[in-house]
Amino acid sequence: MSNRLINILVPVISVILGLLVGAVVMLVSDYDPIAGYAALWNGIFGDAYAIGETIRQITPYLLAGLSVAFAFRTGLFNIGVEGQLLVGWFAASYVGIAFDLPMYIHLPFAIIAAALAGAAWAFIPGLLKAKLQVHEVIVTIMMNYIALHTTNALIKVVSDGGDNTGTIHATASLKSAFFESITDYSRLHYGIFIALAMVLLMWFILEKTTTGYELKAVGFNKHASEYAGMNVNKSIILSMVISGAFAGLAGAMEALGTFQYANVKGGFTGIGFDGIAVALLGANTPLGVIFGAVLFGSLKYGALNMPNEAGIPVEIVSIVIAIIIFFVACGYVIRYFLEKANKKKEAK
């Protein structure tokens, strides 16, 4: 059994174990796990509308996962994806309502504005890390709250005291009449193609460019990288900026695709924090992030059908997700048993 196969099996086994333990939790809670998982399945794949909404839910998870994974791969822990997503959401919405331009200018402008907003928000912890050695975890956590309350205040200013910015112009929208027609008028939009393009972009940056090599090298050992002549401070800042741009794009998917506006929020969306789990489940690789985003997006949306069809609270799915994350975090234990079994097989 190759090491690559083991790397694939660890998250797969983690998911299976999570679902099994989730079934036990349902039984202990006096719920039918078969009916529960059937309702979850129907909520994800039950009809064209459910499939469209599931893919729509996956889209921001893809970008949030890429944001966390990119930072991880370059030796940084970006817990500020939630805040970067929120400022990207507001920036895209503002551009969407403030300008009246042709679509071929307006839509790219709004998307780029969201990416730049997320990048700018991530630049601050990157700069503090590079210049003052302030740990990025502390700064990014704090900046999540700053982003939440700042964007809420800006929305009130833009809307003259209202609770949302108002609907963006059609020229800045990612809505798809074609997708609506084939998914029974779900909110599936063209943003899924942008998210998948970003998966390719992350892979290309990290695996096919000199910059990507330097970013990974600095993350692996900044002292050796500095000795080799690499600009460590520049790499740290650039890593955070690129990570923040991915997060800002996740906000653009919500602003320009799903909701078509930005609204005052009483709390965090949770997408940025779930992006950490998506990245962990995907082993911080672009392809793995797709797997993690599909799983989390499907569970999140499919769970909404469980109370209606099986009478099971959606919190059960949160427990299942938490258990999956637990097994992923304990992946070294699963890896140990797989390697042990592999050695026994080879000995025979």
Short mmCIF file of C-alpha atoms in Angstrom, two decimals:
data_model
loop_
_atom_site.label_atom_id
_atom_site.label_comp_id
_atom_site.label_asym_id
_atom_site.label_seq_id
_atom_site.Cartn_x
_atom_site.Cartn_y
_atom_site.Cartn_z
CA MET A 1 0.00 0.00 0.00
CA SER A 2 1.59 3.26 -1.12
CA ASN A 3 1.84 6.36 1.03
CA ARG A 4 -0.36 8.19 -1.48
CA LEU A 5 -3.11 5.58 -1.08
CA ILE A 6 -2.86 5.87 2.70
CA ASN A 7 -3.23 9.67 2.40
CA ILE A 8 -6.47 9.10 0.48
CA LEU A 9 -7.78 6.42 2.83
CA VAL A 10 -7.30 8.44 6.03
CA PRO A 11 -10.00 11.09 5.28
CA VAL A 12 -12.30 8.48 3.68
CA ILE A 13 -12.12 6.28 6.77
CA SER A 14 -12.59 9.37 8.95
CA VAL A 15 -15.84 10.18 7.15
CA ILE A 16 -17.09 6.59 7.41
CA LEU A 17 -16.29 6.45 11.12
CA GLY A 18 -17.97 9.83 11.60
CA LEU A 19 -21.16 8.61 9.93
CA LEU A 20 -21.14 5.39 11.98
CA VAL A 21 -20.67 7.23 15.27
CA GLY A 22 -23.34 9.69 14.13
CA ALA A 23 -25.72 6.75 13.69
CA VAL A 24 -24.94 5.66 17.25
CA VAL A 25 -25.67 9.20 18.47
CA MET A 26 -29.05 9.07 16.72
CA LEU A 27 -29.86 5.70 18.30
CA VAL A 28 -28.91 6.93 21.77
CA SER A 29 -31.04 10.04 21.19
CA ASP A 30 -33.98 7.79 20.24
CA TYR A 31 -33.92 8.63 16.54
CA ASP A 32 -33.89 6.26 13.58
CA PRO A 33 -30.46 6.57 11.90
CA ILE A 34 -31.66 4.86 8.71
CA ALA A 35 -34.51 7.34 8.35
CA GLY A 36 -32.14 10.15 9.29
CA TYR A 37 -29.53 9.35 6.67
CA ALA A 38 -32.26 8.67 4.09
CA ALA A 39 -33.64 12.16 4.77
CA LEU A 40 -30.10 13.57 4.51
CA TRP A 41 -29.62 11.82 1.16
CA ASN A 42 -32.94 13.10 -0.15
CA GLY A 43 -32.06 16.59 1.02
CA ILE A 44 -28.92 16.43 -1.11
CA PHE A 45 -30.00 14.41 -4.17
CA GLY A 46 -33.78 14.15 -3.80
CA ASP A 47 -34.66 16.32 -6.79
CA ALA A 48 -33.21 18.83 -9.22
CA TYR A 49 -33.80 21.73 -6.82
CA ALA A 50 -31.95 19.97 -4.00
CA ILE A 51 -29.00 19.15 -6.26
CA GLY A 52 -28.80 22.77 -7.44
CA GLU A 53 -28.92 24.13 -3.89
CA THR A 54 -26.33 21.62 -2.74
CA ILE A 55 -23.88 22.70 -5.45
CA ARG A 56 -24.65 26.32 -4.59
CA GLN A 57 -23.80 25.60 -0.96
CA ILE A 58 -20.54 23.89 -1.97
CA THR A 59 -19.29 26.95 -3.88
CA PRO A 60 -18.28 29.24 -0.97
CA TYR A 61 -16.94 26.25 0.97
CA LEU A 62 -14.57 25.54 -1.91
CA LEU A 63 -13.09 29.02 -1.76
CA ALA A 64 -12.99 29.18 2.05
CA GLY A 65 -11.22 25.81 2.08
CA LEU A 66 -8.71 26.99 -0.51
CA SER A 67 -8.03 30.08 1.59
CA VAL A 68 -7.21 28.05 4.70
CA ALA A 69 -5.33 25.37 2.75
CA PHE A 70 -3.13 27.91 0.94
CA ALA A 71 -2.10 29.50 4.23
CA PHE A 72 -1.44 26.07 5.76
CA ARG A 73 0.72 25.01 2.83
CA THR A 74 2.86 28.10 3.32
CA GLY A 75 3.26 27.69 7.08
CA LEU A 76 0.51 30.06 8.24
CA PHE A 77 -2.78 29.50 10.07
CA ASN A 78 -5.39 31.89 8.69
CA ILE A 79 -8.35 31.79 11.07
CA GLY A 80 -9.51 35.13 9.68
CA VAL A 81 -11.22 33.67 6.60
CA GLU A 82 -14.61 34.55 8.06
CA GLY A 83 -13.73 38.24 8.35
CA GLN A 84 -12.07 38.32 4.94
CA LEU A 85 -15.20 36.72 3.48
CA LEU A 86 -17.40 39.38 5.08
CA VAL A 87 -15.39 42.31 3.71
CA GLY A 88 -15.34 40.62 0.29
CA TRP A 89 -19.11 40.18 0.51
CA PHE A 90 -19.61 43.88 1.26
CA ALA A 91 -17.14 45.05 -1.41
CA ALA A 92 -18.82 42.97 -4.11
CA SER A 93 -22.27 44.18 -3.07
CA TYR A 94 -21.21 47.81 -2.98
CA VAL A 95 -19.69 47.67 -6.44
CA GLY A 96 -22.81 45.84 -7.59
CA ILE A 97 -25.13 48.68 -6.52
CA ALA A 98 -22.91 51.76 -6.81
CA PHE A 99 -21.94 51.47 -10.48
CA ASP A 100 -23.96 51.16 -13.66
CA LEU A 101 -21.67 49.48 -16.18
CA PRO A 102 -21.86 46.91 -18.96
CA MET A 103 -21.80 43.35 -17.63
CA TYR A 104 -18.40 42.50 -19.15
CA ILE A 105 -16.93 45.31 -17.00
CA HIS A 106 -19.28 45.36 -14.02
CA LEU A 107 -19.17 41.67 -13.06
CA PRO A 108 -15.35 41.30 -13.21
CA PHE A 109 -15.05 44.62 -11.36
CA ALA A 110 -17.26 43.36 -8.50
CA ILE A 111 -15.42 40.02 -8.30
CA ILE A 112 -12.00 41.68 -8.30
CA ALA A 113 -13.17 44.18 -5.66
CA ALA A 114 -14.14 41.30 -3.37
CA ALA A 115 -10.78 39.58 -3.88
CA LEU A 116 -8.90 42.82 -3.22
CA ALA A 117 -10.94 43.53 -0.09
CA GLY A 118 -10.20 40.07 1.31
CA ALA A 119 -6.54 40.42 0.36
CA ALA A 120 -6.30 43.85 2.03
CA TRP A 121 -7.90 42.50 5.22
CA ALA A 122 -5.39 39.63 5.27
CA PHE A 123 -2.49 41.99 4.52
CA ILE A 124 -2.66 43.46 8.03
CA PRO A 125 -1.99 40.21 9.96
CA GLY A 126 0.58 39.28 7.32
CA LEU A 127 2.44 42.55 7.83
CA LEU A 128 2.32 42.25 11.62
CA LYS A 129 3.60 38.67 11.38
CA ALA A 130 6.43 39.61 9.04
CA LYS A 131 7.59 42.80 10.71
CA LEU A 132 6.74 42.36 14.40
CA GLN A 133 6.43 38.57 14.75
CA VAL A 134 2.84 38.91 15.99
CA HIS A 135 1.18 35.51 15.69
CA GLU A 136 -1.32 35.49 12.84
CA VAL A 137 -3.84 33.36 14.77
CA ILE A 138 -4.40 36.09 17.38
CA VAL A 139 -4.64 38.91 14.84
CA THR A 140 -6.92 37.08 12.41
CA ILE A 141 -9.32 36.02 15.17
CA MET A 142 -9.65 39.61 16.38
CA MET A 143 -10.05 40.93 12.85
CA ASN A 144 -13.04 38.65 12.30
CA TYR A 145 -14.99 40.69 14.85
CA ILE A 146 -13.72 43.96 13.43
CA ALA A 147 -14.86 42.85 9.96
CA LEU A 148 -18.32 41.85 11.23
CA HIS A 149 -19.07 45.13 12.95
CA THR A 150 -17.34 47.31 10.34
CA THR A 151 -19.30 45.79 7.45
CA ASN A 152 -22.54 46.05 9.43
CA ALA A 153 -21.86 49.76 10.01
CA LEU A 154 -20.97 50.32 6.34
CA ILE A 155 -24.16 48.59 5.21
CA LYS A 156 -26.20 50.95 7.38
CA VAL A 157 -24.34 53.93 5.89
CA VAL A 158 -24.85 52.73 2.30
CA SER A 159 -28.54 51.95 2.89
CA ASP A 160 -29.28 55.12 4.92
CA GLY A 161 -29.95 53.15 8.08
CA GLY A 162 -31.45 50.07 6.45
CA ASP A 163 -30.57 46.44 7.06
CA ASN A 164 -29.26 45.61 3.59
CA THR A 165 -27.59 47.27 0.63
CA GLY A 166 -30.43 46.58 -1.76
CA THR A 167 -30.29 44.23 -4.73
CA ILE A 168 -27.25 44.50 -6.98
CA HIS A 169 -27.65 45.43 -10.64
CA ALA A 170 -28.21 42.53 -13.02
CA THR A 171 -24.97 43.43 -14.78
CA ALA A 172 -23.02 42.43 -11.64
CA SER A 173 -24.96 39.24 -10.98
CA LEU A 174 -23.74 35.64 -11.24
CA LYS A 175 -27.30 34.34 -11.54
CA SER A 176 -27.89 31.80 -14.28
CA ALA A 177 -31.22 31.46 -16.05
CA PHE A 178 -29.96 28.20 -17.56
CA PHE A 179 -29.13 26.66 -14.18
CA GLU A 180 -32.47 27.88 -12.80
CA SER A 181 -34.32 26.17 -15.63
CA ILE A 182 -32.66 22.78 -15.12
CA THR A 183 -32.74 22.83 -11.28
CA ASP A 184 -36.33 23.90 -10.73
CA TYR A 185 -35.37 27.53 -9.95
CA SER A 186 -32.68 26.84 -7.39
CA ARG A 187 -30.09 29.53 -6.60
CA LEU A 188 -27.27 27.69 -8.38
CA HIS A 189 -25.14 30.25 -10.17
CA TYR A 190 -22.03 30.59 -12.33
CA GLY A 191 -19.83 31.09 -9.29
CA ILE A 192 -19.14 27.34 -9.17
CA PHE A 193 -16.95 27.76 -12.26
CA ILE A 194 -15.00 30.56 -10.58
CA ALA A 195 -14.47 28.36 -7.52
CA LEU A 196 -13.20 25.45 -9.63
CA ALA A 197 -10.93 27.83 -11.56
CA MET A 198 -9.43 28.94 -8.25
CA VAL A 199 -8.68 25.30 -7.42
CA LEU A 200 -6.59 25.12 -10.58
CA LEU A 201 -5.00 28.48 -9.81
CA MET A 202 -3.91 27.37 -6.34
CA TRP A 203 -2.43 24.17 -7.75
CA PHE A 204 -0.60 26.12 -10.46
CA ILE A 205 0.82 28.69 -8.02
CA LEU A 206 2.07 26.12 -5.53
CA GLU A 207 3.29 23.43 -7.90
CA LYS A 208 4.33 25.18 -11.11
CA THR A 209 5.77 28.57 -10.15
CA THR A 210 8.97 29.73 -8.50
CA THR A 211 6.91 31.95 -6.21
CA GLY A 212 4.92 28.96 -5.02
CA TYR A 213 8.12 27.03 -4.33
CA GLU A 214 9.47 29.93 -2.27
CA LEU A 215 6.21 30.29 -0.33
CA LYS A 216 6.24 26.60 0.59
CA ALA A 217 9.94 26.71 1.44
CA VAL A 218 9.46 29.64 3.80
CA GLY A 219 6.53 27.84 5.43
CA PHE A 220 8.60 24.69 5.88
CA ASN A 221 11.71 26.40 7.30
CA LYS A 222 11.97 30.17 7.21
CA HIS A 223 15.52 30.21 8.61
CA ALA A 224 16.84 27.91 5.87
CA SER A 225 14.91 29.91 3.28
CA GLU A 226 16.43 33.15 4.52
CA TYR A 227 19.89 31.57 4.38
CA ALA A 228 19.15 30.55 0.77
CA GLY A 229 18.48 34.19 -0.10
CA MET A 230 14.67 34.18 -0.11
CA ASN A 231 12.75 37.23 1.11
CA VAL A 232 10.97 35.69 4.10
CA ASN A 233 8.93 38.76 5.08
CA LYS A 234 7.68 39.25 1.53
CA SER A 235 6.66 35.59 1.33
CA ILE A 236 4.72 35.74 4.60
CA ILE A 237 2.79 38.82 3.49
CA LEU A 238 2.16 37.43 0.01
CA SER A 239 0.88 34.14 1.44
CA MET A 240 -1.65 35.94 3.62
CA VAL A 241 -2.70 38.24 0.78
CA ILE A 242 -3.38 35.33 -1.60
CA SER A 243 -5.20 33.43 1.13
CA GLY A 244 -7.33 36.50 1.86
CA ALA A 245 -8.13 36.94 -1.84
CA PHE A 246 -9.59 33.42 -1.95
CA ALA A 247 -11.70 34.25 1.13
CA GLY A 248 -12.88 37.51 -0.42
CA LEU A 249 -14.01 35.59 -3.49
CA ALA A 250 -16.06 33.31 -1.23
CA GLY A 251 -17.88 36.45 -0.08
CA ALA A 252 -18.40 37.49 -3.70
CA MET A 253 -20.17 34.17 -4.36
CA GLU A 254 -22.72 35.03 -1.68
CA ALA A 255 -23.08 38.67 -2.71
CA LEU A 256 -23.28 38.25 -6.47
CA GLY A 257 -24.70 34.74 -6.66
CA THR A 258 -26.75 33.43 -3.76
CA PHE A 259 -28.23 36.53 -2.10
CA GLN A 260 -27.63 39.41 -4.55
CA TYR A 261 -27.08 41.83 -1.65
CA ALA A 262 -25.23 42.32 1.64
CA ASN A 263 -27.20 42.49 4.87
CA VAL A 264 -26.53 43.38 8.50
CA LYS A 265 -25.57 40.19 10.35
CA GLY A 266 -26.13 39.32 13.98
CA GLY A 267 -23.23 36.88 13.90
CA PHE A 268 -20.77 35.07 11.69
CA THR A 269 -21.84 33.04 8.67
CA GLY A 270 -19.71 30.08 9.78
CA ILE A 271 -18.43 29.46 6.26
CA GLY A 272 -14.97 30.78 7.05
CA PHE A 273 -14.63 28.63 10.16
CA ASP A 274 -15.95 25.56 8.34
CA GLY A 275 -13.27 26.26 5.74
CA ILE A 276 -10.71 25.12 8.33
CA ALA A 277 -12.36 21.72 8.52
CA VAL A 278 -12.68 21.56 4.73
CA ALA A 279 -8.95 22.19 4.36
CA LEU A 280 -8.06 19.63 7.04
CA LEU A 281 -10.27 16.99 5.48
CA GLY A 282 -8.69 17.70 2.10
CA ALA A 283 -5.15 17.45 3.53
CA ASN A 284 -4.58 21.06 2.36
CA THR A 285 -4.39 20.03 -1.29
CA PRO A 286 -6.47 21.64 -4.07
CA LEU A 287 -8.05 18.32 -5.09
CA GLY A 288 -8.65 17.37 -1.47
CA VAL A 289 -10.39 20.69 -0.82
CA ILE A 290 -12.92 19.79 -3.52
CA PHE A 291 -13.67 16.56 -1.66
CA GLY A 292 -13.95 18.38 1.67
CA ALA A 293 -16.17 21.14 0.26
CA VAL A 294 -18.49 18.65 -1.43
CA LEU A 295 -18.86 16.73 1.83
CA PHE A 296 -19.44 19.77 4.06
CA GLY A 297 -21.66 21.60 1.60
CA SER A 298 -23.77 18.48 1.10
CA LEU A 299 -24.10 17.79 4.82
CA LYS A 300 -24.96 21.40 5.60
CA TYR A 301 -27.71 21.66 3.01
CA GLY A 302 -28.99 18.08 3.27
CA ALA A 303 -29.36 18.48 7.05
CA LEU A 304 -32.15 20.99 6.48
CA ASN A 305 -34.35 18.13 5.25
CA MET A 306 -33.84 15.94 8.33
CA PRO A 307 -36.32 17.71 10.66
CA ASN A 308 -39.03 17.70 7.98
CA GLU A 309 -38.67 14.13 6.74
CA ALA A 310 -37.32 12.24 9.77
CA GLY A 311 -37.99 14.55 12.71
CA ILE A 312 -34.27 14.69 13.51
CA PRO A 313 -32.81 18.06 14.57
CA VAL A 314 -30.15 19.58 12.33
CA GLU A 315 -27.83 19.70 15.33
CA ILE A 316 -27.29 15.96 14.83
CA VAL A 317 -25.50 16.74 11.56
CA SER A 318 -23.34 19.26 13.40
CA ILE A 319 -22.40 16.43 15.75
CA VAL A 320 -21.57 14.18 12.79
CA ILE A 321 -19.39 16.91 11.25
CA ALA A 322 -17.64 17.46 14.56
CA ILE A 323 -16.96 13.72 14.87
CA ILE A 324 -15.57 13.61 11.33
CA ILE A 325 -13.23 16.50 12.17
CA PHE A 326 -12.21 14.65 15.33
CA PHE A 327 -11.24 11.55 13.35
CA VAL A 328 -9.40 13.67 10.78
CA ALA A 329 -7.48 15.34 13.61
CA CYS A 330 -6.66 11.87 14.92
CA GLY A 331 -5.64 10.79 11.43
CA TYR A 332 -2.23 9.71 12.64
CA VAL A 333 -3.97 6.88 14.59
CA ILE A 334 -5.78 5.70 11.45
CA ARG A 335 -2.53 6.04 9.52
CA TYR A 336 -0.73 3.95 12.15
CA PHE A 337 -3.18 1.06 11.84
CA LEU A 338 -3.15 1.23 8.03
CA GLU A 339 0.64 1.14 7.93
CA LYS A 340 0.71 -1.68 10.47
CA ALA A 341 -1.76 -3.70 8.39
CA ASN A 342 0.30 -2.96 5.28
CA LYS A 343 3.48 -4.24 6.94
CA LYS A 344 1.76 -7.46 7.99
CA LYS A 345 0.52 -7.95 4.44
CA GLU A 346 4.01 -7.41 3.02
CA ALA A 347 5.53 -9.80 5.58
CA LYS A 348 3.26 -12.56 4.36
#
